[in-house]
Tab-separated table of C-alpha atoms and ligand atoms in Angstrom:
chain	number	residue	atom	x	y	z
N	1	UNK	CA	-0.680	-40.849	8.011
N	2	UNK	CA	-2.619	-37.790	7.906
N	3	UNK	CA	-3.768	-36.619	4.577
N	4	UNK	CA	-3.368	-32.845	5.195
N	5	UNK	CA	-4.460	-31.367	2.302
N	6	UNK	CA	-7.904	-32.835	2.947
N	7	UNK	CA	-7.482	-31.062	6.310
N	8	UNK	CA	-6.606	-27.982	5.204
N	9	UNK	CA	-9.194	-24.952	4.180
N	10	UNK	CA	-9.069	-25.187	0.443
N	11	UNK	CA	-9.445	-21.456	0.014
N	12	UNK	CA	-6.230	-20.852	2.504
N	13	UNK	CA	-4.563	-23.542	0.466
N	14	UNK	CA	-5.046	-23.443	-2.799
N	15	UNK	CA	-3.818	-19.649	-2.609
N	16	UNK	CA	-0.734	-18.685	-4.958
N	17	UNK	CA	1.827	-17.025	-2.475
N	18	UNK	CA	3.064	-13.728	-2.957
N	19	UNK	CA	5.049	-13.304	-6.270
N	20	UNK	CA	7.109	-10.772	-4.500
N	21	UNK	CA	8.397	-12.951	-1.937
N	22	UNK	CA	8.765	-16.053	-3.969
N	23	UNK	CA	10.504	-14.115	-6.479
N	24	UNK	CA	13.000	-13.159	-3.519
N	25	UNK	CA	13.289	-16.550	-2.248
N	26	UNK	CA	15.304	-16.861	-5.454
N	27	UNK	CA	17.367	-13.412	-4.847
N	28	UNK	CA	18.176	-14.387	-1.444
N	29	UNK	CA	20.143	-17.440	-2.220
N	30	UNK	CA	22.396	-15.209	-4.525
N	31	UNK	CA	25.655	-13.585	-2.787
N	32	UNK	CA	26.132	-9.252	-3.599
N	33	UNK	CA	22.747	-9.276	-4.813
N	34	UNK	CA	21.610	-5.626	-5.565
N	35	UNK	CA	17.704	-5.234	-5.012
N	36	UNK	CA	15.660	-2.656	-5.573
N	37	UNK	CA	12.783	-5.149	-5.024
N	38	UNK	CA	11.659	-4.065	-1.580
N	39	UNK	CA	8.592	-1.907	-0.748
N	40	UNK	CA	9.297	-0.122	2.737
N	41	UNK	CA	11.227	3.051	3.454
N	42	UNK	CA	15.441	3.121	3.324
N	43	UNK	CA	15.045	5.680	6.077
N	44	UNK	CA	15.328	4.612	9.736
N	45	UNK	CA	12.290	5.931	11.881
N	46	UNK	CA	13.273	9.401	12.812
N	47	UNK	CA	14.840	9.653	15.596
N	48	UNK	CA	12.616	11.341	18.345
N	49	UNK	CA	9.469	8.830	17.584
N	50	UNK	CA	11.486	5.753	18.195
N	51	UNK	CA	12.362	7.408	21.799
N	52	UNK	CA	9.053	7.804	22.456
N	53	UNK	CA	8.492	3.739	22.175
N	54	UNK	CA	11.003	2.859	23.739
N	55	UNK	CA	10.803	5.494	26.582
N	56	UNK	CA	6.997	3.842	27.223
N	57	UNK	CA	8.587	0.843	27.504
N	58	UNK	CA	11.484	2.065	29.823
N	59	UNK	CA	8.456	3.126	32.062
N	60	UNK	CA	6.706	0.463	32.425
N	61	UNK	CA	4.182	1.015	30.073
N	62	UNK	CA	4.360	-2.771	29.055
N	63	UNK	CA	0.612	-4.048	29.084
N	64	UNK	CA	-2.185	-4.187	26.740
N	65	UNK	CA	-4.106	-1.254	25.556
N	66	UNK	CA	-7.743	-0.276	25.228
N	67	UNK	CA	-8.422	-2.960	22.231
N	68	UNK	CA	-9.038	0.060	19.727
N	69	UNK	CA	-5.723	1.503	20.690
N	70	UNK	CA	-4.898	4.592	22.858
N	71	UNK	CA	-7.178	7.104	23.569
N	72	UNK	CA	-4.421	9.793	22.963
N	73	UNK	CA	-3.019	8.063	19.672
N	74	UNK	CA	-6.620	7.757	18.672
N	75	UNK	CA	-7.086	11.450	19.364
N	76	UNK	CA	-4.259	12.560	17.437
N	77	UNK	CA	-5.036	10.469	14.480
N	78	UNK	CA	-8.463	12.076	14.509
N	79	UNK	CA	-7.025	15.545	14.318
N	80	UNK	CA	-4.813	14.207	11.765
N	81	UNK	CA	-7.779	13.284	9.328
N	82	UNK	CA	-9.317	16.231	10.072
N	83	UNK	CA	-6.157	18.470	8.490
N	84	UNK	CA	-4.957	15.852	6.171
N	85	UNK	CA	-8.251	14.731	4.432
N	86	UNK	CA	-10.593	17.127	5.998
N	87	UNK	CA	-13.210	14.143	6.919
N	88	UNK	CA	-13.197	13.818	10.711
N	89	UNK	CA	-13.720	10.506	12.523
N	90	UNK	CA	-14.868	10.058	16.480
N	91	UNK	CA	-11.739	9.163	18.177
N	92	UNK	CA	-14.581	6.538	21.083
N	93	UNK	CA	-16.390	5.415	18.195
N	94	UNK	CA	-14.675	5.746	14.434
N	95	UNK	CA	-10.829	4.823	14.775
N	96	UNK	CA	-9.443	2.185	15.515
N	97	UNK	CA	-5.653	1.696	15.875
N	98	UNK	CA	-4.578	-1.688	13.832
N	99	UNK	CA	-1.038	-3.938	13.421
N	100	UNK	CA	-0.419	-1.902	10.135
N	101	UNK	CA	-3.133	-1.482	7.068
N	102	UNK	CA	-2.430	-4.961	6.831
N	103	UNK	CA	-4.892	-5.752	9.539
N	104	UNK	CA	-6.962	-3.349	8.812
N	105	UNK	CA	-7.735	-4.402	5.224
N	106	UNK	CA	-8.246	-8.163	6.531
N	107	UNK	CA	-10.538	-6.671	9.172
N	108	UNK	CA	-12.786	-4.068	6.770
N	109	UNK	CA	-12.964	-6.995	4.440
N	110	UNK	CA	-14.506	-9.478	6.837
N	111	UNK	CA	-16.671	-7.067	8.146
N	112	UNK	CA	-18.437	-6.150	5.334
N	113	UNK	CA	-17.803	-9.174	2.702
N	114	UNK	CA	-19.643	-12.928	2.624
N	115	UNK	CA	-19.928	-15.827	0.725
N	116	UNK	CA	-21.632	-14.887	-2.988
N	117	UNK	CA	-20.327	-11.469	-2.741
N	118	UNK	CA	-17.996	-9.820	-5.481
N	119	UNK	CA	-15.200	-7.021	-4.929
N	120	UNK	CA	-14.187	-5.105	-7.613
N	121	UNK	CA	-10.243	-4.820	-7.241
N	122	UNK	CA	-7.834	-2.099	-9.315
N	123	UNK	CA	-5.793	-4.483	-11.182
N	124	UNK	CA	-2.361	-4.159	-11.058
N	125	UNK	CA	-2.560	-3.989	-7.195
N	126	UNK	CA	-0.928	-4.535	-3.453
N	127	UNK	CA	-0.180	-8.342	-3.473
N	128	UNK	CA	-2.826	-8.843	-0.283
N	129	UNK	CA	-6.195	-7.754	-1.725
N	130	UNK	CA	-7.329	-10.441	-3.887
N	131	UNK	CA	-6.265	-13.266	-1.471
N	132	UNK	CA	-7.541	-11.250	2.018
N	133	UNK	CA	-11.024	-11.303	0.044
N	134	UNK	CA	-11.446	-14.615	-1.341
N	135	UNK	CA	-10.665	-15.527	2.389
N	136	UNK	CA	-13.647	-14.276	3.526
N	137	UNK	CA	-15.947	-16.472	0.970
N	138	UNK	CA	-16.269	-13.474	-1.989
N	139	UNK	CA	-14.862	-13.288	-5.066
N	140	UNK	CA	-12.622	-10.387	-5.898
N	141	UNK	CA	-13.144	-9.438	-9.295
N	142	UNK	CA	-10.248	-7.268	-10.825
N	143	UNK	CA	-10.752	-4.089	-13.059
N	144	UNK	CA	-7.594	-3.383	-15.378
N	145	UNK	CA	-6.069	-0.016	-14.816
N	146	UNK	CA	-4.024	0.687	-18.017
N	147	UNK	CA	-1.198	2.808	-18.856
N	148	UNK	CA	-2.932	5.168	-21.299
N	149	UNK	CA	-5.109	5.757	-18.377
N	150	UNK	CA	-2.301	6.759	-16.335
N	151	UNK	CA	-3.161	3.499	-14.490
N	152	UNK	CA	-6.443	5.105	-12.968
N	153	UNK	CA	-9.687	3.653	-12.897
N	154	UNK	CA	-11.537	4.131	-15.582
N	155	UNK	CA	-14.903	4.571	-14.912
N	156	UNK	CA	-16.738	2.962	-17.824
N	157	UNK	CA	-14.737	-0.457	-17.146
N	158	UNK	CA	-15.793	0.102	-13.553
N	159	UNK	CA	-19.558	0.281	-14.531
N	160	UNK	CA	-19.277	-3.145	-17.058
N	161	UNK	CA	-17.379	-5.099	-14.103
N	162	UNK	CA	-20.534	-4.671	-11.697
N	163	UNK	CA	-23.221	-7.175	-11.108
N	164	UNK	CA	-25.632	-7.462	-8.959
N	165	UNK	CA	-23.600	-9.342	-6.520
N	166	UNK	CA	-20.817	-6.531	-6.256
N	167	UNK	CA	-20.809	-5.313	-2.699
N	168	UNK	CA	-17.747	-3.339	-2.638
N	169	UNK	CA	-14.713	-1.344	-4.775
N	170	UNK	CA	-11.414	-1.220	-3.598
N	171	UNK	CA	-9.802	2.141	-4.290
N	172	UNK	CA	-6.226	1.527	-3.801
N	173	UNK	CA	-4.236	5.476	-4.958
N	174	UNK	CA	-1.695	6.436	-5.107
N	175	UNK	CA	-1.058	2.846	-6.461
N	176	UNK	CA	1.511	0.061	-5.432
N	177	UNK	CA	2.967	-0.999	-7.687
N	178	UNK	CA	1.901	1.840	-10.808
N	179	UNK	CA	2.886	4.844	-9.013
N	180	UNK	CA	-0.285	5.891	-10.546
N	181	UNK	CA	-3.256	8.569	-8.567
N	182	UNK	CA	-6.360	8.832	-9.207
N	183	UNK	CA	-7.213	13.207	-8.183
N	184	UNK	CA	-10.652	14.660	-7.090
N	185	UNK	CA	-12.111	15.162	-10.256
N	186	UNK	CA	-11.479	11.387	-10.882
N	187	UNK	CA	-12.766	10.274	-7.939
N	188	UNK	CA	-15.912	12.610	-8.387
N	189	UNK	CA	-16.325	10.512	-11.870
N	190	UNK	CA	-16.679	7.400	-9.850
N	191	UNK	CA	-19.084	8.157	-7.192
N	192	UNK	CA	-22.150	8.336	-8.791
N	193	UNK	CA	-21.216	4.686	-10.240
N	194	UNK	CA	-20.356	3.786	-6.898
N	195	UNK	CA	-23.670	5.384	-5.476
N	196	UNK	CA	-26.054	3.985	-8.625
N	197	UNK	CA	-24.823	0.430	-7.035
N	198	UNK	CA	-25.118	1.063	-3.442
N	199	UNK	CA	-21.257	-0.173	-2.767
N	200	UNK	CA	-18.833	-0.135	-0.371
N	201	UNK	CA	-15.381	1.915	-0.410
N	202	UNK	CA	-12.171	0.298	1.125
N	203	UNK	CA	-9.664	3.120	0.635
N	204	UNK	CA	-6.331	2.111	1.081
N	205	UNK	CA	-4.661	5.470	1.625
N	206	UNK	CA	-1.420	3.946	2.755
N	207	UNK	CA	0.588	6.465	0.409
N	208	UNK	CA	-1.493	9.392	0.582
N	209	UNK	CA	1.223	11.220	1.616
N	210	UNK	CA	3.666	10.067	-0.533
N	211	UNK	CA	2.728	12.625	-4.054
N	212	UNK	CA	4.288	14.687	-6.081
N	213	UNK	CA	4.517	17.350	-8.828
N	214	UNK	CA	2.669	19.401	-6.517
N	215	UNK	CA	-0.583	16.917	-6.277
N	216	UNK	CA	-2.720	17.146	-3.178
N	217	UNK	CA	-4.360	13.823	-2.239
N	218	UNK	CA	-7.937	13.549	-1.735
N	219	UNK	CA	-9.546	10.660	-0.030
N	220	UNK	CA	-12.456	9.529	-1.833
N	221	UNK	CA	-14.210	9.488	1.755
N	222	UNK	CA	-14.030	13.628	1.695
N	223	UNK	CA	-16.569	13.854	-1.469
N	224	UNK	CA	-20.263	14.723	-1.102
N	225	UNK	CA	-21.283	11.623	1.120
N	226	UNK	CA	-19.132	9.554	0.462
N	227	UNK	CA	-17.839	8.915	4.096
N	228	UNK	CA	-20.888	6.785	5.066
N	229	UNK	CA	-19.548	4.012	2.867
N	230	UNK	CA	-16.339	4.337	2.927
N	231	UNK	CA	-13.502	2.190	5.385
N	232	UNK	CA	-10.416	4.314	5.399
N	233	UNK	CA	-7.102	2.353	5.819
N	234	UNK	CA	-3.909	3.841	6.556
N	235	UNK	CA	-0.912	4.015	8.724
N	236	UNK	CA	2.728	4.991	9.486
N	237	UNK	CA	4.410	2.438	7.712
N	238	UNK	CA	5.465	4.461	4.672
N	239	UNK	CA	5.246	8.408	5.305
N	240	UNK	CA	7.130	8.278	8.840
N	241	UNK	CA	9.121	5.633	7.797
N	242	UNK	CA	7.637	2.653	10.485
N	243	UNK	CA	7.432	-0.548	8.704
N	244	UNK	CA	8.363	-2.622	11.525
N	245	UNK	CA	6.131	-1.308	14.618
N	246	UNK	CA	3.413	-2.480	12.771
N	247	UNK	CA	0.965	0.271	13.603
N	248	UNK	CA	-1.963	1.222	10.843
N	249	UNK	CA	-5.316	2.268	11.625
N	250	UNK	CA	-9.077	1.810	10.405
N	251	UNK	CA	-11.836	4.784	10.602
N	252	UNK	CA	-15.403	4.150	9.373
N	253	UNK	CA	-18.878	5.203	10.398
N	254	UNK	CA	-19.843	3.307	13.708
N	255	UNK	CA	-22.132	0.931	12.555
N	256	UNK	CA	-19.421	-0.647	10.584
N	257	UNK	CA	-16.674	-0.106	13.122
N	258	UNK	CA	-18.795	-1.832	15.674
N	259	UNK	CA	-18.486	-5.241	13.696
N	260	UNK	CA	-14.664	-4.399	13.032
N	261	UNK	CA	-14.229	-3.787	16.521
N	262	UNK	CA	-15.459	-7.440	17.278
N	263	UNK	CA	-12.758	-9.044	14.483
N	264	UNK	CA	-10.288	-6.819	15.872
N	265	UNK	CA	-11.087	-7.888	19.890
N	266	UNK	CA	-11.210	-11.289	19.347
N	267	UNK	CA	-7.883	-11.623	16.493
N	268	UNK	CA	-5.498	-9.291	17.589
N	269	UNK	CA	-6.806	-7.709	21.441
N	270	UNK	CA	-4.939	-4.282	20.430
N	271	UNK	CA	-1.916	-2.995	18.320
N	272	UNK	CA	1.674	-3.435	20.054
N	273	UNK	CA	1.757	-0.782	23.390
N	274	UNK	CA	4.964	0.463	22.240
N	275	UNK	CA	4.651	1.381	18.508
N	276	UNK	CA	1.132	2.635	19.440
N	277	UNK	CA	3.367	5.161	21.759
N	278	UNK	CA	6.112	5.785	18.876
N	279	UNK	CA	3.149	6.305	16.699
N	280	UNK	CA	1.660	9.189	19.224
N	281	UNK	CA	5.004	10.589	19.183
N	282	UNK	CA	5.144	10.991	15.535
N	283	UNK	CA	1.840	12.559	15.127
N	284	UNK	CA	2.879	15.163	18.168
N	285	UNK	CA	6.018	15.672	16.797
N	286	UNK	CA	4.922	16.412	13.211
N	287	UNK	CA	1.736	18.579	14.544
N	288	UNK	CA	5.060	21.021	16.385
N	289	UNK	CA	7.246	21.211	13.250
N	290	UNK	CA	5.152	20.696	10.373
N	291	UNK	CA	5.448	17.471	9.205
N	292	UNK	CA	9.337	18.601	8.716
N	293	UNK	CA	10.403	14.268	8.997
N	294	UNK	CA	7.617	12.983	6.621
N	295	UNK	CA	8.168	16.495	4.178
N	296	UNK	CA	12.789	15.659	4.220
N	297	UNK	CA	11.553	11.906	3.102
N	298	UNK	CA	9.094	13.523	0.327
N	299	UNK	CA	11.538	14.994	-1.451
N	300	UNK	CA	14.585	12.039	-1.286
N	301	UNK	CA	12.038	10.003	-2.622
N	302	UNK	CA	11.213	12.917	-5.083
N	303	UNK	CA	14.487	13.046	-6.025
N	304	UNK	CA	14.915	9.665	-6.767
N	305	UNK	CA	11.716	9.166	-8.530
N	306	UNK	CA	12.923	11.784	-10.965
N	307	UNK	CA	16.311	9.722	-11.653
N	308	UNK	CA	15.247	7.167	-11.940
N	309	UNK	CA	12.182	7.816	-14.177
N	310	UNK	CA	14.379	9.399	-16.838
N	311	UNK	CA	17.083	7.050	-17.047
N	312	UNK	CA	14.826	4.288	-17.631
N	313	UNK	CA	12.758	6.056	-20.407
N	314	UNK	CA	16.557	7.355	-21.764
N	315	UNK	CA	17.375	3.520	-22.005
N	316	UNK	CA	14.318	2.645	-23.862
N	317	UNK	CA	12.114	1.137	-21.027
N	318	UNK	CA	8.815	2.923	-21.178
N	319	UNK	CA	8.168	4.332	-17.848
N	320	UNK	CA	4.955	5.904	-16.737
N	321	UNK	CA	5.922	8.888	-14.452
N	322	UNK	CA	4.586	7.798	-11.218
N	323	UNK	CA	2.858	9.944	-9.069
N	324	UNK	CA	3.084	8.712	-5.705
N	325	UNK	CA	4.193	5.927	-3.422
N	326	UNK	CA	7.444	5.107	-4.132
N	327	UNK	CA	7.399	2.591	-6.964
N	328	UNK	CA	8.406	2.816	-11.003
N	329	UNK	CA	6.627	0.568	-13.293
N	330	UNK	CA	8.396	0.419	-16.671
N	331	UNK	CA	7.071	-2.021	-19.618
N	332	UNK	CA	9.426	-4.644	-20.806
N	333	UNK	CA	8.098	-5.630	-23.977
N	334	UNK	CA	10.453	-4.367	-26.236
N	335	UNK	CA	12.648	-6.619	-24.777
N	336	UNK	CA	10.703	-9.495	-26.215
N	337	UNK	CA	10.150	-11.113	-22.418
N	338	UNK	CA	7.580	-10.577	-20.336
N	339	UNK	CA	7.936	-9.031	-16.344
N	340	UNK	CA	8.995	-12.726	-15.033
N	341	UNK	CA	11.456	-13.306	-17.711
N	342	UNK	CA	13.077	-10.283	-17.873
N	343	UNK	CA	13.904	-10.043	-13.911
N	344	UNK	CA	14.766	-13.685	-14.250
N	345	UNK	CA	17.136	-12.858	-16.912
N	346	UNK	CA	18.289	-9.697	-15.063
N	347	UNK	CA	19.041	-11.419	-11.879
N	348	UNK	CA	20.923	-14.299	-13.747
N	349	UNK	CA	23.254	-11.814	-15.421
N	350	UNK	CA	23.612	-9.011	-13.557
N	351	UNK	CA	22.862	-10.043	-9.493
N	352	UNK	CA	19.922	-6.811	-9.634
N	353	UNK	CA	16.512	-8.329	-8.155
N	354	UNK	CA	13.379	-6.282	-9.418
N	355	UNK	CA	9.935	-7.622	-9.265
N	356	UNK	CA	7.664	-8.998	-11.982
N	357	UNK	CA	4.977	-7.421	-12.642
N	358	UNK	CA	2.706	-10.568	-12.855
N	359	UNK	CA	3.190	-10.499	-9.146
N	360	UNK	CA	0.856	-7.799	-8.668
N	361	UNK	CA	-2.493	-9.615	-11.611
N	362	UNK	CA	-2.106	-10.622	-14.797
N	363	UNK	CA	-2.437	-7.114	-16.165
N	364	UNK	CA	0.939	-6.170	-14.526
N	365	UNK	CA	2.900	-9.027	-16.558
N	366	UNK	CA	4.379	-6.754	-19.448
N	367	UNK	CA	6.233	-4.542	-16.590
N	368	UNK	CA	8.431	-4.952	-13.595
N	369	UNK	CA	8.029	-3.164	-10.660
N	370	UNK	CA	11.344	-1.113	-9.275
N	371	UNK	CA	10.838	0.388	-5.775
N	372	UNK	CA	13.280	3.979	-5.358
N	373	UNK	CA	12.624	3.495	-1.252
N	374	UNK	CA	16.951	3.398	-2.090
N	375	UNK	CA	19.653	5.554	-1.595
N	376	UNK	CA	20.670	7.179	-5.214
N	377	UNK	CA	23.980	5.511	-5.299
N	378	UNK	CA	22.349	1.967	-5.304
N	379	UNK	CA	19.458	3.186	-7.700
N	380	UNK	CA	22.218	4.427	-10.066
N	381	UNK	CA	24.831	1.561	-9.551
N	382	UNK	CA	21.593	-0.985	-10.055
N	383	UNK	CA	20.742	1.348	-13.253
N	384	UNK	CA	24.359	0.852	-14.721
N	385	UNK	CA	23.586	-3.080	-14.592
N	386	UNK	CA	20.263	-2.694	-16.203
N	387	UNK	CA	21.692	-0.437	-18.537
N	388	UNK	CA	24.642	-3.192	-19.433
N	389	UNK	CA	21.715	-5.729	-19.771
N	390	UNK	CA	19.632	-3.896	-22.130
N	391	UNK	CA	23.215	-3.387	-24.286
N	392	UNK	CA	23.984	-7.080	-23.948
N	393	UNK	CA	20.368	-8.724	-24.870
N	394	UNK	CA	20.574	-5.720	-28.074
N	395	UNK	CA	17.526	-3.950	-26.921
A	401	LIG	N1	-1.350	-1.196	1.344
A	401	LIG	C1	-0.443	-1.076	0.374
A	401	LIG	C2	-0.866	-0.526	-0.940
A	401	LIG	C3	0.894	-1.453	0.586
A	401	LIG	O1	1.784	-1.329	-0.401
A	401	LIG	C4	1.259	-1.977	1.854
A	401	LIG	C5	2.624	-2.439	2.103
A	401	LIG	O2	3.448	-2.576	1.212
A	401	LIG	C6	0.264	-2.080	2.830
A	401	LIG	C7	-1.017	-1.672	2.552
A	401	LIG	C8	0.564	-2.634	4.192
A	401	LIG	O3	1.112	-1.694	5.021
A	401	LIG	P1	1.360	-1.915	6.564
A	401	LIG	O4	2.842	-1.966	6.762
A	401	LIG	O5	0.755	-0.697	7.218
A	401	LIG	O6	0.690	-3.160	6.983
């Protein structure tokens, strides 16, 4: 018999899975659950960027790509930056078109990271970050973000958490699952840390258009020079609504793109032909009226964010006001539990699935994390329950 754990790579195996989906393993088997547990868009994709994928594919247009993507999609993404963050990126050289930020995170972070290395990762954070790097042979090391911080990084803890083994700093805003954003003026505070120690930037700018209360988003790669070390990661997923083309995209000076390009080539050959074409569409289409799609979506998930924000604070579950994405993160302490035990306890008596907040590090296990990617009638019938929870446990 084989012994298959002696086979296996002991980094890839010894890996905790994701506490989101283990946690809805568990909803799953439940009938009429009601989960606001889910981190992708309610919306479909709007209507007249789907046509455009499935047009290309109507017309033949069924073969691989350049392995960086489209010229055209890379193009328009380049003109995108350019208004969006104001950095620009050379469509030949800078961009290249990726099967969502997913890939492109696991591709910036074996580009640049090795064995000894350390990454300094904003902790609570995206489920993927701290396994994609220990992958590659370096340690991620995490740096709290706290609540009296409005979950930014604080710059001081940044400092103490670098040795000199730290080759990178993940900058991860607005923040799955906090809500939290870090503005200019604190991303100005970190660069000269980030300069001091010669680092790397992976900015996962996922969200970036997904704030509110009239923020504007600024990519850390827009200050001073910033953009030679930084890897932008991004894609459609969230702001047009895309999750399941799969389509992200990478931009970085060349010399780093250059080794990307390689992992890219050789792992993936290019990003699915037909999303890459929905994904052109999208940009075109939002270039004509505005953004008007990606705008509509802004302000349901405003909206909701707003609702839901108050009614948990009105029921006694102390609820940073989030400021992008489109995630809540109340603390559950005064319940007595901790993130696991109260959306254990939750899903036991009441069929609502949220997830623990121990899913996303250790500094996340006081909270839970509710998504409001949901239509207000299931945010406010999922409330009720909660609500009739809190009564029932006395809290
Ligand atoms: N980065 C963050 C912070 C996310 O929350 C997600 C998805 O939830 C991703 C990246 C991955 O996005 P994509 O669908 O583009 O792979």
């Amino acid at each position: 018999m084989i012994d298959y754990q002696a086979k296996l790579n002991p980094v890839a195996r010894d890996m905790k899975p994701s506490g989101i989906r283990k946690f809805f393993e568990i909803a799953a088997t439940r009938k009429d659950c009601i989960s606001l547990g889910v981190g992708e868009p309610d919306f479909v994709t709007p209507e007249k960027f789907s046509r455009a994928g499935i047009q290309s594919i109507l017309d033949g247009k069924t073969q691989y790509t350049a392995n960086a993507g489209l010229m055209e999609l890379r193009k328009a993404i380049s003109k995108y930056l350019d208004g969006f963050i104001g950095v620009h990126y050379d469509p030949a050289s800078e961009i290249i078109v990726t099967v969502g930020a997913s890939e492109g995170l696991d591709a910036a972070f074996r580009a640049v990271c090795a064995p000894g290395d350390e990454v300094l990762v904003p902790e609570p954070c995206f489920v993927c970050y701290a396994p994609l790097v220990s992958l590659t042979g370096a340690t991620p090391v995490a740096v709290k973000c706290h609540i009296e911080d409005e979950f930014k990084l604080n710059p001081a803890e940044v400092e103490a958490a670098i040795t000199d083994k730290t080759k990178a700093i993940i900058v991860a805003f607005p923040n799955n699952p906090t809500g939290g954003v870090m503005e200019k003026a604190d991303l100005e505070a970190l660069v000269p840390i980030i300069e001091k120690h010669d680092l790397m930037v992976f900015s996962d700018e996922i969200y970036g258009e997904l704030v509110y209360n009239g923020l504007q988003f600024t990519s850390i790669a827009s200050i001073g020079n910033m953009r030679e070390r930084t890897i932008v990661l991004s894609g459609f997923s969230k702001a047009f609504a895309m999750t399941g083309w799969r389509l992200g995209y990478i931009c970085a000076p060349k010399p780093v793109m250059d080794v990307v390009y390689k992992i890219h080539q050789y792992g993936i050959m290019c990003a699915p032909t037909a999303a890459q074409y929905a994904a052109l569409a999208a940009l075109e289409e939002s270039f004509k009226d505005d953004f008007a799609e990606v705008k509509e979506m802004r302000s349901k998930y405003d909206e909701r964010r707003r609702y839901l924000v108050d009614r948990l604070n009105a029921m006694g579950l102390t609820c940073f006001e989030p400021r992008g994405a489109f995630y809540a993160f109340p603390c559950v302490k005064s319940t007595g539990m901790d993130g696991e035990q109260f959306a254990l306890a939750l899903l036991d008596a009441k069929n609502v699935a949220v997830v623990p907040g121990g899913a996303f590090g250790d500094s996340g296990k006081d909270f839970i994390r509710i998504s409001y990617a949901y239509s207000v009638e299931a945010i406010k019938k999922a409330l009720d329950k909660i609500e009739e929870f809190l009564a029932e446990i006395g809290k």
